[in-house]
CSV table of C-alpha atoms and ligand atoms in Angstrom, one decimal:
chain,number,residue,atom,x,y,z
A,1,UNK,CA,83.3,-28.7,31.3
A,2,UNK,CA,84.0,-32.3,32.8
A,3,UNK,CA,81.1,-34.0,34.4
A,4,UNK,CA,81.7,-34.5,37.9
A,5,UNK,CA,81.4,-38.3,37.8
A,6,UNK,CA,83.4,-38.6,34.4
A,7,UNK,CA,86.9,-37.3,33.5
A,8,UNK,CA,86.8,-34.9,30.6
A,9,UNK,CA,89.0,-37.4,28.6
A,10,UNK,CA,89.3,-41.2,29.2
A,11,UNK,CA,92.8,-42.7,29.8
A,12,UNK,CA,92.6,-44.6,26.6
A,13,UNK,CA,92.4,-41.5,24.4
A,14,UNK,CA,96.0,-40.7,24.4
A,15,UNK,CA,96.6,-44.2,22.7
A,16,UNK,CA,93.7,-43.7,20.2
A,17,UNK,CA,94.2,-43.6,16.6
A,18,UNK,CA,95.3,-40.4,15.3
A,19,UNK,CA,91.9,-40.2,13.3
A,20,UNK,CA,91.7,-37.8,10.4
A,21,UNK,CA,88.1,-37.2,11.4
A,22,UNK,CA,87.8,-35.8,14.9
A,23,UNK,CA,87.6,-38.0,17.9
A,24,UNK,CA,86.1,-35.7,20.8
A,25,UNK,CA,85.3,-35.8,24.4
A,26,UNK,CA,83.4,-32.5,24.0
A,27,UNK,CA,80.5,-32.8,26.5
A,28,UNK,CA,78.1,-31.2,24.2
A,29,UNK,CA,78.7,-33.6,21.2
A,30,UNK,CA,78.7,-36.4,23.5
A,31,UNK,CA,75.6,-35.3,25.0
A,32,UNK,CA,74.0,-35.0,21.5
A,33,UNK,CA,74.6,-38.7,20.8
A,34,UNK,CA,73.9,-39.7,24.3
A,35,UNK,CA,70.1,-39.6,23.3
A,36,UNK,CA,67.8,-40.4,20.5
A,37,UNK,CA,64.3,-39.9,19.0
A,38,UNK,CA,62.6,-41.9,21.7
A,39,UNK,CA,63.9,-39.8,24.6
A,40,UNK,CA,63.5,-43.0,26.6
A,41,UNK,CA,67.1,-44.1,27.2
A,42,UNK,CA,70.1,-42.0,27.6
A,43,UNK,CA,73.7,-43.3,27.8
A,44,UNK,CA,76.8,-41.2,27.7
A,45,UNK,CA,79.7,-42.3,25.9
A,46,UNK,CA,83.2,-41.4,26.6
A,47,UNK,CA,84.1,-40.0,23.1
A,48,UNK,CA,82.4,-39.5,19.7
A,49,UNK,CA,84.0,-40.0,16.4
A,50,UNK,CA,83.1,-37.8,13.4
A,51,UNK,CA,84.6,-39.8,10.7
A,52,UNK,CA,85.9,-38.4,7.4
A,53,UNK,CA,86.4,-41.7,5.8
A,54,UNK,CA,85.7,-45.3,6.0
A,55,UNK,CA,89.4,-45.6,7.1
A,56,UNK,CA,88.8,-43.3,10.0
A,57,UNK,CA,86.2,-45.7,11.1
A,58,UNK,CA,88.2,-49.0,10.5
A,59,UNK,CA,91.1,-47.3,12.6
A,60,UNK,CA,88.7,-46.5,15.6
A,61,UNK,CA,87.2,-50.1,15.4
A,62,UNK,CA,90.4,-51.7,15.3
A,63,UNK,CA,91.5,-49.8,18.3
A,64,UNK,CA,88.3,-50.6,20.1
A,65,UNK,CA,88.5,-54.3,19.5
A,66,UNK,CA,92.1,-54.1,21.0
A,67,UNK,CA,90.7,-52.6,24.1
A,68,UNK,CA,87.5,-54.3,24.3
A,69,UNK,CA,85.9,-50.8,24.1
A,70,UNK,CA,82.2,-50.9,23.0
A,71,UNK,CA,81.5,-48.8,19.9
A,72,UNK,CA,77.9,-47.9,18.3
A,73,UNK,CA,77.4,-46.4,14.6
A,74,UNK,CA,74.8,-43.8,14.8
A,75,UNK,CA,73.1,-42.9,11.7
A,76,UNK,CA,70.6,-40.0,12.2
A,77,UNK,CA,69.5,-41.0,16.0
A,78,UNK,CA,66.0,-42.1,15.1
A,79,UNK,CA,65.9,-45.2,17.3
A,80,UNK,CA,63.4,-45.0,20.1
A,81,UNK,CA,65.4,-47.2,22.7
A,82,UNK,CA,69.0,-46.5,22.8
A,83,UNK,CA,69.8,-48.9,19.9
A,84,UNK,CA,72.8,-46.5,18.7
A,85,UNK,CA,73.8,-45.5,22.1
A,86,UNK,CA,76.6,-46.8,24.3
A,87,UNK,CA,77.7,-46.2,27.9
A,88,UNK,CA,81.5,-45.4,28.0
A,89,UNK,CA,83.1,-46.2,24.7
A,90,UNK,CA,82.6,-44.4,21.5
A,91,UNK,CA,79.7,-43.2,19.3
A,92,UNK,CA,80.6,-43.0,15.8
A,93,UNK,CA,78.5,-40.3,14.3
A,94,UNK,CA,77.9,-41.3,10.7
A,95,UNK,CA,76.2,-38.1,9.6
A,96,UNK,CA,79.6,-36.7,8.8
A,97,UNK,CA,80.0,-39.4,6.3
A,98,UNK,CA,77.4,-38.6,4.0
A,99,UNK,CA,78.6,-38.2,0.5
A,100,UNK,CA,76.5,-39.0,-2.7
A,101,UNK,CA,79.3,-40.6,-4.7
A,102,UNK,CA,78.0,-41.6,-8.0
A,103,UNK,CA,74.7,-41.9,-9.9
A,104,UNK,CA,74.9,-44.6,-12.3
A,105,UNK,CA,72.5,-46.7,-14.6
A,106,UNK,CA,70.1,-48.3,-12.2
A,107,UNK,CA,72.4,-47.8,-9.0
A,108,UNK,CA,73.6,-45.0,-6.5
A,109,UNK,CA,76.6,-45.2,-4.5
A,110,UNK,CA,76.4,-43.5,-1.1
A,111,UNK,CA,78.2,-43.1,2.1
A,112,UNK,CA,76.1,-44.8,4.8
A,113,UNK,CA,75.5,-41.6,6.8
A,114,UNK,CA,73.7,-40.1,4.0
A,115,UNK,CA,69.9,-39.4,4.8
A,116,UNK,CA,67.5,-40.8,2.4
A,117,UNK,CA,66.4,-37.2,1.6
A,118,UNK,CA,69.9,-36.5,0.0
A,119,UNK,CA,69.7,-39.8,-1.7
A,120,UNK,CA,66.5,-39.0,-3.5
A,121,UNK,CA,67.5,-35.3,-4.3
A,122,UNK,CA,70.6,-36.8,-6.0
A,123,UNK,CA,68.8,-39.4,-8.1
A,124,UNK,CA,65.8,-37.6,-9.2
A,125,UNK,CA,67.5,-35.2,-11.5
A,126,UNK,CA,68.8,-38.4,-13.2
A,127,UNK,CA,64.9,-39.7,-13.3
A,128,UNK,CA,65.8,-42.3,-11.0
A,129,UNK,CA,64.5,-43.2,-7.5
A,130,UNK,CA,65.1,-46.0,-4.9
A,131,UNK,CA,62.1,-48.4,-5.2
A,132,UNK,CA,61.3,-48.3,-1.6
A,133,UNK,CA,61.4,-45.5,0.8
A,134,UNK,CA,60.5,-45.1,4.4
A,135,UNK,CA,57.8,-42.5,5.3
A,136,UNK,CA,60.3,-40.0,6.7
A,137,UNK,CA,63.3,-39.3,4.6
A,138,UNK,CA,65.6,-38.0,7.7
A,139,UNK,CA,66.8,-41.4,8.3
A,140,UNK,CA,70.2,-42.6,7.4
A,141,UNK,CA,70.9,-45.3,4.8
A,142,UNK,CA,73.0,-47.2,7.3
A,143,UNK,CA,70.6,-46.9,9.9
A,144,UNK,CA,67.5,-48.2,7.8
A,145,UNK,CA,69.9,-51.0,6.3
A,146,UNK,CA,70.5,-52.1,9.9
A,147,UNK,CA,66.9,-52.8,10.6
A,148,UNK,CA,64.8,-53.6,7.3
A,149,UNK,CA,63.4,-50.2,6.0
A,150,UNK,CA,59.8,-50.8,5.0
A,151,UNK,CA,57.4,-48.4,3.2
A,152,UNK,CA,54.3,-48.5,1.0
A,153,UNK,CA,56.0,-49.8,-2.0
A,154,UNK,CA,57.4,-52.7,-0.2
A,155,UNK,CA,54.3,-54.9,-1.2
A,156,UNK,CA,55.9,-54.6,-4.7
A,157,UNK,CA,59.7,-54.2,-4.1
A,158,UNK,CA,60.5,-55.7,-0.7
A,159,UNK,CA,62.2,-54.0,2.1
A,160,UNK,CA,65.1,-51.5,1.6
A,161,UNK,CA,67.5,-54.4,2.6
A,162,UNK,CA,66.1,-56.4,-0.4
A,163,UNK,CA,67.3,-53.6,-2.7
A,164,UNK,CA,71.1,-53.2,-2.0
A,165,UNK,CA,73.5,-54.3,-4.8
A,166,UNK,CA,76.6,-53.9,-2.6
A,167,UNK,CA,78.2,-52.8,0.8
A,168,UNK,CA,81.4,-51.7,2.2
A,169,UNK,CA,81.5,-52.8,5.8
A,170,UNK,CA,84.0,-52.3,9.0
A,171,UNK,CA,83.7,-55.6,11.0
A,172,UNK,CA,84.3,-55.8,14.4
A,173,UNK,CA,88.1,-56.6,14.0
A,174,UNK,CA,88.4,-53.4,12.2
A,175,UNK,CA,88.9,-54.6,8.7
A,176,UNK,CA,87.3,-52.8,5.9
A,177,UNK,CA,85.5,-55.5,3.4
A,178,UNK,CA,83.4,-55.2,0.4
A,179,UNK,CA,80.3,-57.6,0.2
A,180,UNK,CA,77.5,-58.3,-1.8
A,181,UNK,CA,74.9,-61.3,-2.5
A,182,UNK,CA,77.8,-62.9,-4.5
A,183,UNK,CA,80.9,-61.8,-2.8
A,184,UNK,CA,81.2,-62.4,0.9
A,185,UNK,CA,77.7,-63.1,0.9
A,186,UNK,CA,77.7,-64.4,4.7
A,187,UNK,CA,78.8,-60.8,5.8
A,188,UNK,CA,76.4,-59.3,3.6
A,189,UNK,CA,73.3,-61.2,4.8
A,190,UNK,CA,74.8,-60.6,8.5
A,191,UNK,CA,74.7,-57.0,8.0
A,192,UNK,CA,71.5,-56.3,6.4
A,193,UNK,CA,68.9,-56.2,9.0
A,194,UNK,CA,71.7,-57.1,11.5
A,195,UNK,CA,71.1,-54.4,13.8
A,196,UNK,CA,74.6,-53.2,13.7
A,197,UNK,CA,75.9,-56.4,15.3
A,198,UNK,CA,78.6,-57.4,12.6
A,199,UNK,CA,79.7,-54.4,11.2
A,200,UNK,CA,79.7,-50.6,10.6
A,201,UNK,CA,78.3,-50.1,7.0
A,202,UNK,CA,80.3,-47.3,5.5
A,203,UNK,CA,79.0,-47.1,1.9
A,204,UNK,CA,76.2,-48.7,0.0
A,205,UNK,CA,75.2,-49.3,-3.5
A,206,UNK,CA,71.4,-49.2,-3.9
A,207,UNK,CA,69.3,-50.2,-6.7
A,208,UNK,CA,67.3,-47.4,-8.5
A,209,UNK,CA,64.4,-47.7,-10.8
A,210,UNK,CA,62.5,-44.9,-12.9
A,211,UNK,CA,61.2,-42.3,-11.1
A,212,UNK,CA,57.5,-40.9,-11.7
A,213,UNK,CA,56.6,-37.3,-12.1
A,214,UNK,CA,53.8,-37.0,-10.0
A,215,UNK,CA,51.8,-39.0,-7.4
A,216,UNK,CA,48.0,-38.9,-7.0
A,217,UNK,CA,47.3,-39.8,-3.3
A,218,UNK,CA,43.9,-41.4,-2.2
A,219,UNK,CA,42.7,-41.4,1.3
A,220,UNK,CA,39.9,-43.7,1.9
A,221,UNK,CA,37.9,-43.9,5.3
A,222,UNK,CA,36.6,-47.2,6.2
A,223,UNK,CA,33.8,-48.1,8.7
A,224,UNK,CA,35.9,-51.0,10.2
A,225,UNK,CA,39.2,-52.6,10.4
A,226,UNK,CA,37.9,-55.7,8.6
A,227,UNK,CA,36.6,-53.6,5.7
A,228,UNK,CA,40.2,-51.7,5.5
A,229,UNK,CA,42.1,-55.0,5.6
A,230,UNK,CA,39.8,-56.5,3.0
A,231,UNK,CA,40.4,-53.8,0.5
A,232,UNK,CA,44.2,-53.7,1.3
A,233,UNK,CA,44.3,-57.4,0.5
A,234,UNK,CA,42.4,-56.9,-2.6
A,235,UNK,CA,44.8,-54.1,-3.7
A,236,UNK,CA,47.9,-56.0,-2.9
A,237,UNK,CA,46.7,-59.0,-4.8
A,238,UNK,CA,45.7,-56.9,-8.0
A,239,UNK,CA,48.8,-54.7,-7.7
A,240,UNK,CA,46.7,-51.7,-8.7
A,241,UNK,CA,48.8,-49.1,-6.7
A,242,UNK,CA,52.4,-49.0,-6.3
A,243,UNK,CA,52.1,-47.6,-2.8
A,244,UNK,CA,50.0,-49.1,-0.5
A,245,UNK,CA,49.5,-48.1,3.3
A,246,UNK,CA,46.9,-47.4,6.0
A,247,UNK,CA,46.2,-45.8,9.3
A,248,UNK,CA,43.7,-46.2,12.1
A,249,UNK,CA,42.9,-42.4,13.0
A,250,UNK,CA,41.4,-41.2,16.4
A,251,UNK,CA,38.0,-39.5,15.6
A,252,UNK,CA,35.1,-38.3,17.7
A,253,UNK,CA,33.2,-41.4,17.5
A,254,UNK,CA,36.1,-43.7,18.0
A,255,UNK,CA,38.9,-45.2,15.8
A,256,UNK,CA,38.7,-44.5,11.8
A,257,UNK,CA,40.5,-46.8,9.7
A,258,UNK,CA,41.7,-45.4,6.4
A,259,UNK,CA,43.5,-46.8,3.6
A,260,UNK,CA,46.0,-44.9,1.8
A,261,UNK,CA,46.8,-45.7,-1.8
A,262,UNK,CA,49.0,-43.6,-4.4
A,263,UNK,CA,49.4,-44.0,-8.1
A,264,UNK,CA,52.2,-42.7,-9.7
A,265,UNK,CA,51.5,-40.5,-12.6
A,266,UNK,CA,53.0,-39.5,-15.8
A,267,UNK,CA,51.5,-36.9,-18.3
A,268,UNK,CA,50.5,-39.5,-21.0
A,269,UNK,CA,48.9,-42.0,-18.7
A,270,UNK,CA,46.3,-40.2,-16.2
A,271,UNK,CA,44.2,-42.6,-14.3
A,272,UNK,CA,40.4,-42.3,-13.9
A,273,UNK,CA,39.8,-42.2,-10.3
A,274,UNK,CA,36.8,-44.3,-10.6
A,275,UNK,CA,38.8,-47.2,-12.1
A,276,UNK,CA,41.2,-47.1,-9.3
A,277,UNK,CA,38.9,-46.8,-6.3
A,278,UNK,CA,35.5,-47.1,-7.7
A,279,UNK,CA,34.9,-50.6,-6.4
A,280,UNK,CA,36.2,-50.3,-2.8
A,281,UNK,CA,34.3,-50.3,0.5
A,282,UNK,CA,35.2,-46.8,1.9
A,283,UNK,CA,32.9,-44.0,2.8
A,284,UNK,CA,32.5,-42.4,-0.6
A,285,UNK,CA,31.7,-39.0,1.2
A,286,UNK,CA,35.1,-38.6,2.9
A,287,UNK,CA,37.2,-39.7,-0.1
A,288,UNK,CA,40.3,-37.4,-0.2
A,289,UNK,CA,42.4,-37.0,-3.5
A,290,UNK,CA,45.5,-35.0,-4.1
A,291,UNK,CA,48.0,-34.7,-6.8
A,292,UNK,CA,51.5,-33.7,-5.8
A,293,UNK,CA,55.2,-33.6,-7.3
A,294,UNK,CA,56.9,-37.1,-6.5
A,295,UNK,CA,59.5,-35.4,-4.4
A,296,UNK,CA,56.8,-33.6,-2.2
A,297,UNK,CA,55.0,-37.0,-1.7
A,298,UNK,CA,58.1,-38.6,-0.6
A,299,UNK,CA,59.1,-35.9,1.8
A,300,UNK,CA,55.6,-35.6,3.0
A,301,UNK,CA,56.7,-35.8,6.6
A,302,UNK,CA,58.8,-32.6,6.5
A,303,UNK,CA,55.8,-30.2,7.3
A,304,UNK,CA,54.6,-32.5,10.2
A,305,UNK,CA,58.3,-32.5,11.5
A,306,UNK,CA,58.6,-28.7,11.4
A,307,UNK,CA,55.2,-28.2,13.2
A,308,UNK,CA,56.3,-30.8,16.0
A,309,UNK,CA,59.7,-29.4,16.4
A,310,UNK,CA,58.0,-26.0,16.8
A,311,UNK,CA,55.7,-27.2,19.5
A,312,UNK,CA,58.3,-29.2,21.3
A,313,UNK,CA,56.4,-32.6,20.6
A,314,UNK,CA,59.2,-33.8,18.4
A,315,UNK,CA,61.4,-33.7,21.7
A,316,UNK,CA,59.0,-35.7,23.9
A,317,UNK,CA,59.6,-39.4,24.7
A,318,UNK,CA,58.5,-41.8,22.0
A,319,UNK,CA,58.0,-45.0,23.1
A,320,UNK,CA,57.0,-46.4,19.8
A,321,UNK,CA,55.6,-50.1,19.1
A,322,UNK,CA,56.1,-51.7,15.7
A,323,UNK,CA,55.1,-55.5,14.9
A,324,UNK,CA,54.4,-57.6,12.0
A,325,UNK,CA,51.2,-59.8,12.1
A,326,UNK,CA,50.4,-62.6,9.9
A,327,UNK,CA,47.4,-62.2,7.4
A,328,UNK,CA,45.3,-65.0,9.6
A,329,UNK,CA,45.3,-63.2,13.1
A,330,UNK,CA,45.7,-59.4,12.0
A,331,UNK,CA,42.0,-58.6,12.1
A,332,UNK,CA,41.2,-60.3,15.5
A,333,UNK,CA,44.5,-58.7,17.2
A,334,UNK,CA,44.1,-55.3,15.7
A,335,UNK,CA,40.2,-55.0,17.0
A,336,UNK,CA,41.1,-56.5,20.4
A,337,UNK,CA,44.1,-53.9,20.6
A,338,UNK,CA,42.0,-51.1,19.6
A,339,UNK,CA,39.3,-51.9,21.9
A,340,UNK,CA,41.5,-51.4,24.9
A,341,UNK,CA,43.3,-48.5,23.6
A,342,UNK,CA,42.3,-44.9,24.2
A,343,UNK,CA,43.5,-41.6,22.3
A,344,UNK,CA,45.2,-40.9,25.4
A,345,UNK,CA,47.2,-44.0,25.5
A,346,UNK,CA,48.5,-42.9,22.2
A,347,UNK,CA,49.4,-39.3,23.4
A,348,UNK,CA,49.2,-36.1,21.3
A,349,UNK,CA,50.5,-36.6,17.9
A,350,UNK,CA,50.2,-40.3,18.1
A,351,UNK,CA,49.8,-42.6,15.1
A,352,UNK,CA,48.5,-45.9,14.3
A,353,UNK,CA,50.0,-47.5,11.1
A,354,UNK,CA,48.1,-50.5,9.8
A,355,UNK,CA,49.0,-52.0,6.0
A,356,UNK,CA,50.1,-55.2,4.3
A,357,UNK,CA,52.9,-56.4,2.4
A,358,UNK,CA,54.0,-59.3,0.4
A,359,UNK,CA,56.3,-61.8,2.4
A,360,UNK,CA,57.4,-63.1,-1.2
A,361,UNK,CA,59.1,-60.1,-2.0
A,362,UNK,CA,61.1,-60.1,1.4
A,363,UNK,CA,64.5,-61.9,1.2
A,364,UNK,CA,66.6,-60.5,4.0
A,365,UNK,CA,67.2,-63.5,6.2
A,366,UNK,CA,67.7,-61.2,9.4
A,367,UNK,CA,64.4,-59.4,8.9
A,368,UNK,CA,62.2,-61.6,10.9
A,369,UNK,CA,58.6,-61.8,9.8
A,370,UNK,CA,55.5,-64.3,10.1
A,371,UNK,CA,55.5,-66.9,7.7
A,372,UNK,CA,52.5,-66.3,5.6
A,373,UNK,CA,52.1,-64.7,2.3
A,374,UNK,CA,50.6,-61.7,3.7
A,375,UNK,CA,51.9,-59.9,6.5
A,376,UNK,CA,50.5,-56.6,8.1
A,377,UNK,CA,52.8,-53.8,9.6
A,378,UNK,CA,50.8,-52.8,12.9
A,379,UNK,CA,52.5,-49.7,14.6
A,380,UNK,CA,51.4,-47.8,17.7
A,381,UNK,CA,53.6,-44.7,17.4
A,382,UNK,CA,53.2,-43.1,20.8
A,383,UNK,CA,54.2,-39.8,22.2
A,384,UNK,CA,54.5,-39.5,26.1
A,385,UNK,CA,54.1,-36.5,28.2
A,386,UNK,CA,57.4,-34.5,29.3
A,387,UNK,CA,58.5,-35.1,32.8
A,388,UNK,CA,56.0,-37.7,33.6
A,389,UNK,CA,58.1,-41.1,34.2
A,390,UNK,CA,55.1,-42.9,35.5
A,391,UNK,CA,53.2,-42.2,32.1
A,392,UNK,CA,56.4,-43.5,30.4
A,393,UNK,CA,56.7,-46.5,32.2
A,394,UNK,CA,53.1,-47.4,31.9
A,395,UNK,CA,53.6,-47.0,28.0
A,396,UNK,CA,56.5,-49.5,28.1
A,397,UNK,CA,54.9,-52.0,30.0
A,398,UNK,CA,51.8,-51.8,27.7
A,399,UNK,CA,54.4,-52.1,24.7
A,400,UNK,CA,55.8,-55.4,26.2
A,401,UNK,CA,52.0,-56.8,26.8
A,402,UNK,CA,51.2,-55.8,23.3
A,403,UNK,CA,54.4,-57.6,22.1
A,404,UNK,CA,53.3,-60.8,23.8
A,405,UNK,CA,50.0,-60.8,22.5
A,406,UNK,CA,51.3,-60.4,19.1
A,407,UNK,CA,53.8,-63.1,19.7
A,408,UNK,CA,50.9,-65.5,20.6
A,409,UNK,CA,49.3,-64.5,17.5
A,410,UNK,CA,52.4,-65.5,15.0
A,411,UNK,CA,53.8,-61.9,14.8
A,412,UNK,CA,57.2,-60.5,15.1
A,413,UNK,CA,58.6,-57.2,16.6
A,414,UNK,CA,60.0,-54.9,14.0
A,415,UNK,CA,63.0,-54.1,16.3
A,416,UNK,CA,62.8,-50.4,15.8
A,417,UNK,CA,60.3,-50.5,18.7
A,418,UNK,CA,60.7,-49.7,22.3
A,419,UNK,CA,59.9,-53.1,23.9
A,420,UNK,CA,62.0,-54.2,26.7
A,421,UNK,CA,63.7,-57.4,25.4
A,422,UNK,CA,66.3,-59.8,27.0
A,423,UNK,CA,68.6,-62.6,25.4
A,424,UNK,CA,65.9,-65.1,25.2
A,425,UNK,CA,63.6,-62.9,23.6
A,426,UNK,CA,66.1,-62.3,20.9
A,427,UNK,CA,66.8,-65.9,20.4
A,428,UNK,CA,63.1,-66.4,20.0
A,429,UNK,CA,62.8,-63.4,17.7
A,430,UNK,CA,65.5,-64.7,15.2
A,431,UNK,CA,64.2,-68.3,15.3
A,432,UNK,CA,65.9,-70.5,12.8
A,433,UNK,CA,68.2,-67.5,12.1
A,434,UNK,CA,69.5,-67.4,15.6
A,435,UNK,CA,72.4,-69.9,15.5
A,436,UNK,CA,73.7,-68.3,12.1
A,437,UNK,CA,73.6,-64.8,13.8
A,438,UNK,CA,75.6,-66.2,16.8
A,439,UNK,CA,78.1,-67.7,14.6
A,440,UNK,CA,78.4,-64.2,12.4
A,441,UNK,CA,78.8,-62.4,15.6
A,442,UNK,CA,81.4,-64.7,16.7
A,443,UNK,CA,83.3,-64.4,13.2
A,444,UNK,CA,82.8,-60.7,12.6
A,445,UNK,CA,82.8,-59.1,16.1
A,446,UNK,CA,84.8,-61.6,18.1
A,447,UNK,CA,85.7,-59.0,20.6
A,448,UNK,CA,81.8,-58.0,20.9
A,449,UNK,CA,82.2,-54.5,20.8
A,450,UNK,CA,79.6,-53.4,18.2
A,451,UNK,CA,76.2,-51.8,19.1
A,452,UNK,CA,75.8,-53.0,22.7
A,453,UNK,CA,72.6,-50.8,22.7
A,454,UNK,CA,70.7,-53.3,20.9
A,455,UNK,CA,71.1,-55.7,24.1
A,456,UNK,CA,71.4,-58.8,21.9
A,457,UNK,CA,74.9,-60.2,23.0
B,501,LIG,C1,60.1,-40.2,12.2
B,501,LIG,C2,60.4,-41.5,12.0
B,501,LIG,C3,59.8,-42.3,11.0
B,501,LIG,C4,60.2,-43.6,10.7
B,501,LIG,N1,59.6,-44.1,9.8
B,501,LIG,C5,59.9,-45.6,9.2
B,501,LIG,C6,59.5,-46.1,8.1
B,501,LIG,O1,58.5,-45.5,7.5
B,501,LIG,N2,59.8,-47.4,7.8
B,501,LIG,C7,60.9,-48.0,8.7
B,501,LIG,O2,61.2,-49.1,8.2
B,501,LIG,N3,61.4,-47.2,9.7
B,501,LIG,C8,60.8,-46.1,10.1
B,501,LIG,N4,61.6,-45.6,11.0
B,501,LIG,C9,62.4,-46.4,12.0
B,501,LIG,C10,63.6,-46.3,11.5
B,501,LIG,O3,63.8,-47.0,10.4
B,501,LIG,C11,64.7,-46.9,12.3
B,501,LIG,O4,64.7,-46.2,13.7
B,501,LIG,C12,66.2,-46.5,11.8
B,501,LIG,O5,67.1,-47.5,12.5
B,501,LIG,C13,66.7,-45.2,12.0
B,501,LIG,O6,67.7,-44.7,11.2
B,501,LIG,P1,68.9,-43.8,12.0
B,501,LIG,O7,69.8,-43.5,10.7
B,501,LIG,O8,68.2,-42.7,12.4
B,501,LIG,O9,69.6,-45.0,12.7
B,501,LIG,P2,70.1,-44.8,14.1
B,501,LIG,O10,69.1,-44.7,15.2
B,501,LIG,O11,71.2,-43.8,14.4
B,501,LIG,O12,70.6,-46.4,14.4
B,501,LIG,C14,69.8,-47.5,14.4
B,501,LIG,C15,70.5,-48.6,14.6
B,501,LIG,O13,71.3,-49.1,13.4
B,501,LIG,C16,72.7,-48.9,13.7
B,501,LIG,N5,73.5,-48.3,12.7
B,501,LIG,C17,73.3,-46.9,12.3
B,501,LIG,N6,74.1,-46.6,11.1
B,501,LIG,C18,74.8,-47.8,11.0
B,501,LIG,C19,75.7,-48.1,10.0
B,501,LIG,N7,76.2,-47.2,9.3
B,501,LIG,N8,76.2,-49.3,9.9
B,501,LIG,C20,75.9,-50.4,11.0
B,501,LIG,N9,74.8,-49.9,11.7
B,501,LIG,C21,74.3,-48.9,11.9
B,501,LIG,C22,72.8,-48.3,15.0
B,501,LIG,O14,74.1,-48.6,15.7
B,501,LIG,C23,71.7,-48.8,15.6
B,501,LIG,O15,71.8,-50.1,16.2
B,501,LIG,C24,60.9,-44.3,11.6
B,501,LIG,C25,61.7,-43.8,12.6
B,501,LIG,C26,61.0,-42.3,12.9
B,501,LIG,C27,62.0,-41.7,14.0
């Protein structure tokens, strides 16, 4: 059915390349890619491409460049502020380009639309795993490589973008190129963490490391934020745990800081709990310990997702806020922010993340982080009520104010966040990397057609 204000097929459609994959104006398909996990922004494309090959992507982007037609790759649509959307133009639904091509010694070759869940399911039978995984495995490889991809193992292995060996990329002129740290390195570094601005990743070769069998998960509740971050710094420095995160939970008596640490187990090397957590400052009476299979640990958000889908909360607006703070200011900022934040401000099923990572392990130029050896991820993952635009607008305003507080404290935004941003904000965000980023955009996307939903160019 045609929408009243938009014809069923745009006039450019008759000239579009005969994509082997499906280029469609179907309203249902377009509507599905006109929204994302955030449910904050909705932009309707003229068409959606479901590619069957990198060549389909290249043909479409070539055509779009000639016409000046905006194009956005959409991985799995878990952005929170329309980053993978486009008004008019074409969304490339990368979820159809999801093959796991090859698992070799120390690497896996995957199409960029593959989810991280399908990546680990393919590598684990070979005894291998990507070294760093996001907390949620339903994200696409291309989607997280476009932003960074952080998780509890990043303090030892860097971001997901730091563990990429090679990429195939369709640049904004429609050319399909292969790049790596030693081949077309300027393209490689413009695409990793490049927010989709310089090319569409169609294939990635990812580094793998030996996978453990099991995970022993510790949850340690701390009396204060400072006590939590003190222990986190200590664990980061001595490398005792290969996985280190933390949250601030809502409790009856206020916020409850919680350290999450995980030891990976093999049968012949079972750690003693007292050796691992005996010297930490948590409340001993509330210590939680659980042993699970490695895959269940990685996919630990799956039951929560199923539950939130069943209650409908998964489909509520999610004006999430994510930032990186330097070690020197994290305690003051987090305490100040929490003192002004209520459980209602977080919304039902909201989560606060707080954990450190090592700046030394991070080498992706476009993933912007404070310049201190230890950097903390601080994220307020809010859920807004359905059909309450006033509450949503208030949360977005609060996100902007929080961002300004963080920036004044030497922090940066993790660009997956819902924070209203203009071009000056982006220039400041990229800092010393901004001129190079602009030059890369001029070179690789000269017609400025790629990923307009990021609002950068
Ligand atoms: C439940 C949940 C949990 C999360 N957990 C984490 C976490 O633990 N760690 C973390 O770092 N992040 C996390 N995120 C954020 C997430 O990494 C980003 O939002 C990511 O971009 C989403 O991936 P996606 O495949 O859904 O991408 P999309 O939302 O579809 O796209 C994101 C951006 O990447 C671009 N893009 C997508 N695919 C490609 C491609 N193939 N080539 C070029 N550009 C492309 C899009 O155009 C867009 O600009 C989480 C998000 C959610 C909703």
